[in-house]
Amino acid sequence: MRHQEHIQDHLKIAEYIIQQIKNNEILPGQKVPSQHQLVERFRVDRNVVRRALTRLENLGWVVPVQGKGCYANKRPPVVTSVLTRFEDTRFLNGDQPVTHLVEWCLDEPTTAERENLKLTMQDKVYRVETLRFSGTAPLNLATASYPEKNFPEIETYLSDSPSFSNLLFDLHKTNLSRKFTIIEARMPTEREAELLEISQEIPIVQSISVRGHPDGTPATMVIGRARGDRCQYVIDFENTEN
C-alpha cells in the first residue's frame, strides 16, 4: 500500500508544478520549488521528489542546472490544426509551411498500403518521409505512400526541397478528397522521438489518412506522428471539408 502511495505522491508533485507553470505562477527561466521545499510541503521522502523532478525533466517542463536546482523550461506554443490538414492551418495563420525531406524509397507495398490503396504485390510505392516544422521546432513526422503508377513524376522532385514542398502542397490541395482518418495516441519510438526532438515519455498523436480521387479510387496514404505536447486537433462539424 505504501508503495502505491509513493507512486501517487510522485505524480501529484509533478502535476502540482505543471499547473504552476501553466498558470504562469512559475514563468520560463524561474526556479521551481527546491527538493527541500517539496519534501516539506508534501511530507514525502526525498527520492519521491527526485522522481517527480526527473519526470518533469523528461516531459520537457523543467531544465536542471547542476548545483542550482530546476528551472521552468520555455514551452513551445501549441499549434491548432483542422484535423490533420497542417498546410491549410499554417497558411491561415500567415506562415509559410516548412517541410523537410527526411528520406524516401521506391519499394514493394506493405500490407496496409495494399489494402488501403488497392494495390497488388506487383505494384510499387514511393514511400516519402518528411518532417514538418512550425517555426524552428519540429511538429509532425509524416510518411506518405504514393503508388508509382499514379505519381510517376514524384521522383524528379525529391532532390529539390522547395519544389518538393510545393509538390506536396499541390498534391493534397487539388482534387484529392479524404476518405477516412484514424487517430490514436501512443508513445514514440526512439527514432521518432529523436526526429521530433522530444523525450520518449512524451506521447505522440498518430493519424493515418487515406485520400482518394473524385471517382473513389484511393490515391495516397499518409501516416502522421505529431508531438503530443504541441498539437491540438479541431473537428469542425459546421464547416466540413474533405
XYZ file of N, CA and C in Angstrom:
726
model
N 0.827 -1.203 0.000
C 0.000 0.000 0.000
C 0.862 1.253 0.000
N 1.901 1.282 0.831
C 2.749 2.461 0.908
C 3.486 2.713 -0.410
N 3.827 1.600 -1.125
C 4.487 1.741 -2.425
C 3.566 2.454 -3.408
N 2.275 2.090 -3.406
C 1.315 2.738 -4.286
C 1.161 4.213 -3.935
N 1.199 4.524 -2.639
C 1.094 5.914 -2.211
C 2.283 6.718 -2.716
N 3.485 6.099 -2.704
C 4.677 6.781 -3.193
C 4.528 7.132 -4.670
N 3.990 6.182 -5.444
C 3.785 6.429 -6.869
C 2.823 7.595 -7.068
N 1.732 7.601 -6.301
C 0.766 8.685 -6.406
C 1.380 10.010 -5.978
N 2.220 9.978 -4.936
C 2.867 11.202 -4.467
C 3.762 11.805 -5.548
N 4.511 10.964 -6.224
C 5.434 11.480 -7.237
C 4.673 12.103 -8.414
N 3.541 11.507 -8.779
C 2.722 12.087 -9.837
C 2.030 13.360 -9.367
N 1.624 13.367 -8.109
C 0.951 14.536 -7.544
C 1.887 15.747 -7.517
N 3.136 15.508 -7.134
C 4.119 16.597 -7.082
C 4.384 17.139 -8.484
N 4.555 16.230 -9.442
C 4.805 16.655 -10.823
C 3.638 17.480 -11.353
N 2.420 17.040 -11.096
C 1.244 17.758 -11.578
C 1.124 19.126 -10.909
N 1.498 19.207 -9.648
C 1.467 20.476 -8.915
C 2.358 21.516 -9.604
N 3.558 21.106 -9.971
C 4.487 22.037 -10.620
C 4.030 22.365 -12.039
N 3.507 21.369 -12.759
C 2.998 21.615 -14.112
C 1.897 22.669 -14.088
N 0.988 22.557 -13.130
C -0.103 23.524 -13.033
C 0.413 24.917 -12.706
N 1.443 24.997 -11.867
C 2.031 26.302 -11.560
C 2.625 26.949 -12.814
N 3.269 26.125 -13.647
C 3.851 26.647 -14.887
C 2.749 27.042 -15.870
N 1.725 26.199 -16.000
C 0.620 26.503 -16.911
C -0.106 27.780 -16.512
N -0.226 28.008 -15.202
C -0.947 29.179 -14.698
C -0.058 30.416 -14.590
N 1.185 30.289 -15.090
C 2.151 31.401 -15.048
C 2.520 31.829 -13.632
N 2.317 30.932 -12.670
C 2.801 31.200 -11.320
C 4.315 31.005 -11.273
N 4.808 30.142 -12.139
C 6.248 29.995 -12.360
C 6.485 30.285 -13.837
N 7.255 31.308 -14.131
C 7.498 31.716 -15.510
C 8.739 31.028 -16.073
N 8.850 30.933 -17.409
C 10.052 30.339 -18.010
C 11.315 31.009 -17.493
N 12.272 30.181 -17.082
C 13.526 30.696 -16.552
C 13.537 30.863 -15.048
N 12.356 30.779 -14.421
C 12.298 30.886 -12.966
C 12.512 29.517 -12.324
N 13.049 29.536 -11.132
C 13.341 28.297 -10.417
C 12.057 27.710 -9.837
N 11.910 26.404 -9.980
C 10.772 25.723 -9.368
C 11.122 25.429 -7.910
N 10.143 25.058 -7.084
C 10.450 24.757 -5.683
C 11.577 23.737 -5.554
N 12.423 23.939 -4.572
C 13.570 23.053 -4.361
C 13.118 21.706 -3.815
N 14.026 20.746 -3.835
C 13.720 19.437 -3.265
C 13.309 19.573 -1.808
N 14.033 20.400 -1.054
C 13.720 20.585 0.366
C 12.313 21.163 0.543
N 11.965 22.153 -0.264
C 10.639 22.758 -0.159
C 9.537 21.754 -0.495
N 9.778 20.934 -1.500
C 8.776 19.944 -1.891
C 8.649 18.837 -0.858
N 9.764 18.432 -0.264
C 9.726 17.431 0.811
C 8.878 17.956 1.962
N 9.097 19.217 2.338
C 8.347 19.814 3.444
C 6.869 19.969 3.097
N 6.583 20.379 1.894
C 5.198 20.639 1.510
C 4.378 19.360 1.422
N 4.959 18.318 0.819
C 4.195 17.093 0.573
C 4.459 15.989 1.597
N 5.405 16.237 2.515
C 5.705 15.256 3.570
C 6.057 13.892 2.984
N 7.003 13.900 2.070
C 7.432 12.658 1.425
C 8.942 12.541 1.507
N 9.444 11.355 1.152
C 10.888 11.146 1.119
C 11.493 11.924 -0.050
N 12.766 12.223 0.063
C 13.444 12.993 -0.978
C 13.486 12.236 -2.308
N 13.568 10.898 -2.254
C 13.627 10.137 -3.503
C 12.323 10.259 -4.292
N 11.201 10.464 -3.581
C 9.923 10.670 -4.267
C 9.947 11.998 -5.022
N 10.508 13.013 -4.386
C 10.634 14.322 -5.028
C 11.557 14.235 -6.237
N 12.640 13.483 -6.104
C 13.572 13.340 -7.231
C 12.876 12.695 -8.427
N 12.050 11.696 -8.154
C 11.316 11.038 -9.243
C 10.384 12.031 -9.933
N 9.746 12.877 -9.143
C 8.839 13.871 -9.717
C 9.605 14.847 -10.607
N 10.762 15.309 -10.135
C 11.557 16.260 -10.915
C 12.138 15.610 -12.169
N 12.511 14.336 -12.058
C 13.002 13.611 -13.234
C 11.907 13.478 -14.279
N 10.699 13.211 -13.817
C 9.565 13.120 -14.739
C 9.339 14.456 -15.446
N 9.398 15.539 -14.692
C 9.210 16.865 -15.285
C 10.297 17.178 -16.312
N 11.515 16.752 -16.008
C 12.620 16.961 -16.947
C 12.398 16.164 -18.228
N 11.994 14.900 -18.080
C 11.768 14.048 -19.250
C 10.622 14.560 -20.119
N 9.635 15.181 -19.480
C 8.489 15.711 -20.221
C 8.746 17.104 -20.780
N 9.909 17.658 -20.462
C 10.271 18.952 -21.020
C 9.753 20.161 -20.265
N 9.240 19.957 -19.053
C 8.702 21.078 -18.292
C 9.780 21.846 -17.540
N 10.854 21.179 -17.143
C 11.915 21.850 -16.390
C 13.276 21.490 -16.967
N 14.252 22.344 -16.666
C 15.645 22.108 -17.058
C 16.493 22.139 -15.793
N 17.237 21.049 -15.494
C 18.078 21.043 -14.293
C 19.376 21.813 -14.526
N 19.813 22.521 -13.520
C 21.101 23.213 -13.541
C 21.903 22.694 -12.354
N 23.035 22.065 -12.646
C 23.807 21.405 -11.599
C 24.153 22.378 -10.470
N 23.815 21.956 -9.266
C 24.123 22.748 -8.081
C 23.156 23.873 -7.797
N 22.177 24.081 -8.695
C 21.254 25.206 -8.506
C 19.787 24.797 -8.463
N 19.469 23.585 -8.904
C 18.079 23.152 -8.913
C 17.502 23.092 -10.311
N 16.181 23.128 -10.392
C 15.490 23.019 -11.679
C 14.769 24.325 -12.004
N 14.737 24.642 -13.295
C 14.120 25.883 -13.757
C 13.059 25.570 -14.809
N 11.993 26.356 -14.791
C 10.908 26.151 -15.748
C 11.413 26.355 -17.167
N 11.073 25.425 -18.026
C 11.511 25.486 -19.413
C 10.554 26.350 -20.227
N 11.069 26.961 -21.277
C 10.217 27.725 -22.175
C 9.427 26.749 -23.028
N 8.109 26.839 -22.956
C 7.266 25.901 -23.671
C 6.943 26.411 -25.071
N 7.097 25.566 -26.095
C 6.710 25.994 -27.442
C 5.201 26.127 -27.526
N 4.692 27.030 -28.351
C 3.242 27.213 -28.449
C 2.557 26.000 -29.059
N 1.314 25.776 -28.640
C 0.504 24.706 -29.216
C 0.003 25.161 -30.580
N 0.043 24.264 -31.555
C -0.436 24.575 -32.901
C -1.772 23.884 -33.111
N -2.800 24.670 -33.402
C -4.126 24.125 -33.651
C -4.274 23.816 -35.132
N -4.754 22.612 -35.429
C -4.899 22.192 -36.817
C -6.300 21.669 -37.048
N -6.836 21.922 -38.244
C -8.140 21.386 -38.604
C -7.953 19.947 -39.043
N -7.970 19.065 -38.078
C -7.882 17.622 -38.274
C -6.934 17.194 -39.386
N -5.650 17.234 -39.099
C -4.555 16.714 -39.913
C -4.219 17.574 -41.134
N -4.936 18.665 -41.367
C -4.589 19.460 -42.547
C -3.602 20.538 -42.128
N -2.376 20.142 -41.981
C -1.315 21.007 -41.456
C -1.072 22.217 -42.345
N -0.993 22.021 -43.652
C -0.634 23.106 -44.548
C -1.669 24.223 -44.515
N -2.965 23.874 -44.522
C -4.004 24.891 -44.513
C -3.910 25.752 -43.264
N -3.696 25.125 -42.117
C -3.642 25.860 -40.858
C -2.505 26.866 -40.869
N -1.352 26.463 -41.342
C -0.213 27.375 -41.333
C -0.430 28.540 -42.304
N -1.064 28.285 -43.432
C -1.334 29.387 -44.347
C -2.351 30.356 -43.744
N -3.363 29.836 -43.048
C -4.352 30.696 -42.424
C -3.727 31.560 -41.345
N -2.703 31.063 -40.701
C -2.015 31.825 -39.669
C -0.990 32.793 -40.250
N -0.842 32.788 -41.571
C 0.084 33.715 -42.198
C 1.501 33.200 -42.300
N 1.735 31.947 -41.954
C 3.080 31.379 -42.009
C 3.200 30.435 -43.196
N 4.350 30.459 -43.833
C 4.633 29.509 -44.903
C 5.004 28.169 -44.275
N 4.332 27.074 -44.654
C 4.687 25.784 -44.071
C 6.097 25.378 -44.472
N 6.801 24.770 -43.559
C 8.166 24.323 -43.822
C 8.192 22.805 -43.730
N 8.551 22.153 -44.807
C 8.612 20.699 -44.854
C 9.992 20.269 -45.312
N 10.661 19.470 -44.489
C 11.983 18.958 -44.833
C 11.874 17.481 -45.213
N 12.512 17.123 -46.299
C 12.551 15.729 -46.716
C 13.559 14.973 -45.858
N 13.112 13.895 -45.209
C 13.999 13.072 -44.381
C 14.609 11.958 -45.224
N 13.763 11.166 -45.860
C 14.243 10.101 -46.739
C 13.093 9.599 -47.595
N 13.429 8.873 -48.655
C 12.406 8.288 -49.497
C 12.926 6.997 -50.105
N 12.000 6.168 -50.578
C 12.391 4.932 -51.264
C 11.261 4.512 -52.195
N 11.611 3.717 -53.189
C 10.639 3.066 -54.061
C 10.643 1.610 -53.657
N 9.508 1.115 -53.177
C 9.505 -0.190 -52.522
C 8.220 -0.944 -52.837
N 8.229 -2.221 -52.467
C 7.003 -3.008 -52.549
C 6.029 -2.509 -51.485
N 4.742 -2.532 -51.761
C 3.778 -2.031 -50.782
C 3.665 -2.950 -49.568
N 3.463 -2.340 -48.420
C 3.199 -3.111 -47.208
C 1.767 -3.634 -47.268
N 1.414 -4.479 -46.318
C 0.043 -4.997 -46.269
C -0.963 -3.862 -46.145
N -0.666 -2.902 -45.262
C -1.580 -1.768 -45.070
C -1.700 -0.937 -46.342
N -0.589 -0.740 -47.037
C -0.625 0.033 -48.287
C -1.422 -0.696 -49.360
N -1.249 -2.014 -49.446
C -2.004 -2.786 -50.441
C -3.502 -2.699 -50.161
N -3.873 -2.829 -48.891
C -5.292 -2.821 -48.540
C -5.918 -1.443 -48.739
N -5.235 -0.410 -48.262
C -5.823 0.931 -48.304
C -5.752 1.587 -49.676
N -4.733 1.234 -50.464
C -4.562 1.851 -51.775
C -4.941 0.921 -52.924
N -5.469 -0.256 -52.579
C -5.931 -1.215 -53.592
C -4.815 -1.588 -54.568
N -3.693 -2.008 -54.023
C -2.531 -2.359 -54.835
C -2.315 -3.863 -54.846
N -1.493 -4.313 -55.784
C -1.107 -5.716 -55.858
C 0.357 -5.845 -55.452
N 0.818 -7.073 -55.313
C 2.218 -7.317 -54.961
C 3.155 -6.836 -56.061
N 2.647 -6.720 -57.276
C 3.486 -6.286 -58.392
C 3.641 -4.761 -58.442
N 2.790 -4.054 -57.738
C 2.868 -2.592 -57.737
C 4.034 -2.112 -56.879
N 4.437 -0.877 -57.104
C 5.476 -0.232 -56.297
C 4.912 1.065 -55.722
N 5.455 1.464 -54.579
C 5.031 2.730 -53.981
C 6.255 3.578 -53.659
N 6.095 4.874 -53.844
C 7.073 5.817 -53.314
C 6.692 6.060 -51.857
N 7.608 5.736 -50.964
C 7.375 5.981 -49.535
C 8.257 7.160 -49.130
N 7.628 8.270 -48.828
C 8.342 9.530 -48.610
C 8.145 9.994 -47.167
N 9.245 10.187 -46.460
C 9.178 10.639 -45.066
C 9.594 12.102 -44.984
N 8.761 12.908 -44.367
C 9.034 14.339 -44.237
C 8.868 14.778 -42.789
N 9.547 15.853 -42.453
C 9.456 16.441 -41.119
C 8.923 17.859 -41.286
N 7.814 18.130 -40.646
C 7.163 19.428 -40.787
C 7.459 20.291 -39.565
N 7.680 21.552 -39.819
C 8.077 22.474 -38.755
C 7.049 23.583 -38.576
N 6.929 24.033 -37.343
C 6.223 25.264 -37.011
C 7.259 26.165 -36.364
N 7.656 27.208 -37.061
C 8.790 27.996 -36.586
C 10.057 27.184 -36.770
N 10.841 27.074 -35.712
C 12.091 26.313 -35.792
C 11.982 24.943 -35.147
N 10.829 24.618 -34.584
C 10.668 23.348 -33.869
C 9.910 22.340 -34.719
N 10.374 21.085 -34.758
C 9.644 20.053 -35.493
C 8.304 19.777 -34.840
N 7.297 19.572 -35.655
C 5.951 19.353 -35.135
C 5.380 18.008 -35.542
N 5.628 17.609 -36.788
C 4.960 16.422 -37.303
C 5.898 15.642 -38.217
N 5.989 14.349 -37.976
C 6.752 13.438 -38.827
C 5.746 12.655 -39.660
N 5.846 12.764 -40.973
C 4.852 12.144 -41.846
C 5.503 11.180 -42.823
N 4.852 10.037 -43.014
C 5.272 9.069 -44.020
C 4.134 8.916 -45.020
N 4.372 9.356 -46.247
C 3.342 9.321 -47.280
C 3.658 8.231 -48.295
N 2.620 7.527 -48.714
C 2.766 6.453 -49.700
C 2.045 6.852 -50.981
N 2.809 6.884 -52.086
C 2.269 7.264 -53.386
C 2.483 6.114 -54.363
N 1.424 5.505 -54.908
C 1.603 4.450 -55.902
C 2.385 4.969 -57.111
N 3.395 4.234 -57.512
C 4.249 4.665 -58.626
C 3.440 4.872 -59.897
N 2.468 4.010 -60.127
C 1.711 4.090 -61.381
C 0.858 5.355 -61.467
N 0.524 5.934 -60.313
C -0.310 7.137 -60.294
C 0.487 8.431 -60.153
N 1.713 8.314 -59.616
C 2.527 9.503 -59.368
C 3.948 9.307 -59.892
N 4.102 9.066 -61.186
C 5.446 8.809 -61.725
C 6.355 10.035 -61.684
N 5.761 11.224 -61.498
C 6.570 12.447 -61.544
C 7.242 12.771 -60.218
N 6.890 12.085 -59.149
C 7.387 12.464 -57.825
C 8.908 12.408 -57.737
N 9.516 11.387 -58.308
C 10.957 11.187 -58.145
C 11.769 12.383 -58.636
N 11.268 13.097 -59.625
C 12.020 14.234 -60.161
C 12.078 15.402 -59.185
N 11.217 15.387 -58.173
C 11.179 16.489 -57.210
C 11.945 16.186 -55.923
N 12.352 14.944 -55.744
C 12.861 14.528 -54.439
C 14.188 15.153 -54.056
N 14.954 15.633 -55.002
C 16.250 16.226 -54.671
C 16.170 17.738 -54.484
N 14.988 18.300 -54.686
C 14.825 19.753 -54.597
C 13.783 20.061 -53.533
N 14.229 20.431 -52.342
C 13.318 20.618 -51.213
C 12.218 21.644 -51.470
N 12.534 22.858 -51.992
C 11.453 23.819 -52.234
C 10.411 23.298 -53.215
N 10.886 22.685 -54.321
C 9.949 22.156 -55.307
C 9.138 21.014 -54.719
N 9.799 20.184 -53.914
C 9.103 19.050 -53.329
C 8.031 19.521 -52.354
N 8.349 20.548 -51.568
C 7.374 21.092 -50.630
C 6.154 21.626 -51.372
N 6.385 22.311 -52.488
C 5.277 22.823 -53.293
C 4.474 21.683 -53.903
N 5.183 20.634 -54.329
C 4.501 19.482 -54.909
C 3.573 18.843 -53.883
N 4.065 18.664 -52.648
C 3.237 18.079 -51.601
C 1.981 18.907 -51.381
N 2.161 20.212 -51.327
C 1.006 21.081 -51.116
C 0.007 20.926 -52.258
N 0.496 20.896 -53.489
C -0.388 20.769 -54.648
C -1.117 19.432 -54.646
N -0.393 18.359 -54.314
C -0.989 17.026 -54.323
C -2.147 16.921 -53.347
N -1.986 17.521 -52.181
C -3.001 17.375 -51.140
C -4.017 18.506 -51.149
N -3.887 19.395 -52.096
C -4.772 20.558 -52.128
C -5.716 20.525 -53.316
N -5.416 19.723 -54.318
C -6.194 19.785 -55.555
C -7.468 18.959 -55.458
N -7.569 17.899 -56.254
C -8.829 17.179 -56.343
C -8.862 15.925 -55.486
N -7.948 15.790 -54.553
C -7.965 14.626 -53.673
C -8.862 14.900 -52.472
N -9.716 13.951 -52.151
C -10.610 14.107 -51.006
C -10.280 13.053 -49.959
N -10.451 13.412 -48.707
C -10.140 12.483 -47.625
C -11.214 11.407 -47.539
N -10.794 10.150 -47.584
C -11.722 9.032 -47.464
C -11.952 8.685 -45.998
N -10.873 8.611 -45.233
C -11.013 8.385 -43.791
C -9.707 8.737 -43.096
N -9.798 8.972 -41.803
C -8.636 9.236 -40.961
C -8.804 8.485 -39.650
N -7.769 7.779 -39.249
C -7.748 7.071 -37.966
C -6.743 7.777 -37.066
N -7.165 8.139 -35.865
C -6.287 8.861 -34.944
C -6.136 8.074 -33.650
N -4.911 7.974 -33.181
C -4.655 7.317 -31.901
C -3.447 7.955 -31.230
N -3.412 7.866 -29.916
C -2.267 8.346 -29.145
C -1.401 7.150 -28.777
N -0.106 7.311 -28.884
C 0.817 6.249 -28.497
C 2.157 6.864 -28.123
N 3.042 6.039 -27.581
C 4.372 6.510 -27.229
C 5.281 6.410 -28.456
N 6.215 7.334 -28.618
C 7.070 7.328 -29.806
C 8.160 6.271 -29.738
N 8.619 5.851 -30.899
C 9.808 5.015 -30.955
C 11.023 5.905 -30.702
N 12.171 5.279 -30.532
C 13.390 6.051 -30.288
C 13.682 6.990 -31.465
N 13.514 6.489 -32.678
C 13.793 7.308 -33.862
C 12.800 8.463 -33.984
N 11.527 8.197 -33.736
C 10.511 9.250 -33.808
C 10.791 10.348 -32.789
N 11.156 9.934 -31.574
C 11.457 10.914 -30.527
C 12.661 11.771 -30.911
N 13.659 11.143 -31.521
C 14.862 11.880 -31.924
C 14.540 12.918 -33.001
N 13.763 12.520 -34.011
C 13.433 13.442 -35.097
C 12.511 14.570 -34.631
N 11.597 14.260 -33.721
C 10.664 15.269 -33.227
C 11.225 16.069 -32.061
N 12.434 15.675 -31.617
C 13.131 16.381 -30.541
C 12.316 16.394 -29.254
N 11.838 15.200 -28.867
C 11.096 15.056 -27.623
C 11.626 13.860 -26.855
N 11.264 13.789 -25.584
C 11.571 12.619 -24.773
C 10.655 11.472 -25.193
N 11.117 10.241 -24.999
C 10.273 9.085 -25.301
C 9.116 8.956 -24.322
N 9.093 9.783 -23.291
C 7.985 9.776 -22.341
C 6.858 10.705 -22.769
N 7.078 11.485 -23.814
C 6.024 12.363 -24.329
C 5.264 11.623 -25.423
N 3.952 11.471 -25.296
C 3.195 10.738 -26.309
C 3.114 11.504 -27.623
N 2.849 10.772 -28.679
C 2.595 11.386 -29.977
C 1.159 11.080 -30.384
N 0.621 11.906 -31.265
C -0.707 11.669 -31.824
C -0.511 11.186 -33.253
N -0.880 9.941 -33.490
C -0.691 9.355 -34.822
C -1.995 9.417 -35.602
N -1.906 9.860 -36.840
C -3.071 9.876 -37.724
C -2.732 9.113 -38.998
N -3.639 8.257 -39.409
C -3.498 7.520 -40.663
C -4.625 7.986 -41.575
N -4.262 8.667 -42.656
C -5.260 9.239 -43.562
C -5.112 8.655 -44.960
N -6.237 8.340 -45.560
C -6.263 7.891 -46.952
C -7.088 8.895 -47.744
N -6.498 9.379 -48.835
C -7.178 10.334 -49.700
C -7.387 9.700 -51.071
N -8.479 10.086 -51.724
C -8.814 9.467 -52.993
C -9.186 10.465 -54.069
N -9.267 9.957 -55.304
C -9.688 10.762 -56.447
C -11.214 10.908 -56.429
N -11.760 11.840 -57.207
C -13.214 12.032 -57.236
C -14.001 10.770 -57.582
N -13.393 9.862 -58.361
C -14.111 8.637 -58.726
C -14.064 7.583 -57.628
N -13.430 7.908 -56.487
C -13.371 6.982 -55.364
C -12.114 6.146 -55.298
N -11.280 6.210 -56.329
C -10.037 5.440 -56.333
C -9.064 5.988 -55.290
N -8.537 5.134 -54.400
C -7.576 5.613 -53.398
C -6.338 6.191 -54.075
N -5.815 7.285 -53.532
C -4.663 7.946 -54.144
C -3.426 7.889 -53.267
N -3.543 8.294 -52.025
C -2.382 8.342 -51.133
C -2.766 7.894 -49.731
N -1.767 7.437 -49.007
C -1.931 7.133 -47.586
C -0.827 7.867 -46.834
N -1.192 8.584 -45.792
C -0.222 9.349 -45.017
C -0.334 8.976 -43.549
N 0.802 8.607 -42.960
C 0.865 8.346 -41.522
C 1.581 9.529 -40.883
N 0.868 10.296 -40.089
C 1.450 11.450 -39.417
C 1.661 11.165 -37.944
N 2.771 11.632 -37.411
C 3.045 11.488 -35.975
C 3.362 12.872 -35.431
N 2.427 13.444 -34.688
C 2.583 14.802 -34.166
C 2.981 14.772 -32.696
N 3.793 15.733 -32.303
C 4.183 15.871 -30.902
C 2.945 16.102 -30.042
N 2.786 15.242 -29.027
C 1.614 15.371 -28.171
C 1.605 16.614 -27.317
N 2.778 17.216 -27.114
C 2.844 18.417 -26.282
C 2.611 19.692 -27.077
N 2.397 19.562 -28.396
C 2.280 20.769 -29.208
C 1.097 20.767 -30.166
N 0.336 19.690 -30.210
C -0.732 19.647 -31.209
C -2.105 19.680 -30.546
N -3.038 20.252 -31.269
C -4.434 20.294 -30.853
C -5.263 20.188 -32.119
N -6.056 19.130 -32.226
C -6.866 18.935 -33.419
C -8.285 19.454 -33.182
N -8.849 20.067 -34.215
C -10.209 20.577 -34.151
C -11.043 19.861 -35.201
N -12.166 19.286 -34.783
C -13.109 18.675 -35.716
C -14.278 19.642 -35.859
N -14.380 20.285 -37.015
C -15.391 21.311 -37.258
C -16.564 20.680 -37.995
N -17.687 20.493 -37.287
C -18.839 19.836 -37.887
C -19.702 20.804 -38.703
N -19.512 22.100 -38.510
C -20.309 23.076 -39.253
C -19.701 23.384 -40.613
N -18.378 23.443 -40.647
C -17.690 23.749 -41.903
C -16.905 22.527 -42.339
N -17.603 21.501 -42.784
C -16.956 20.259 -43.169
C -16.175 20.468 -44.441
N -15.053 19.729 -44.529
C -14.222 19.807 -45.722
C -13.631 18.443 -45.962
N -13.123 18.207 -47.141
C -12.521 16.924 -47.452
C -11.190 16.789 -46.776
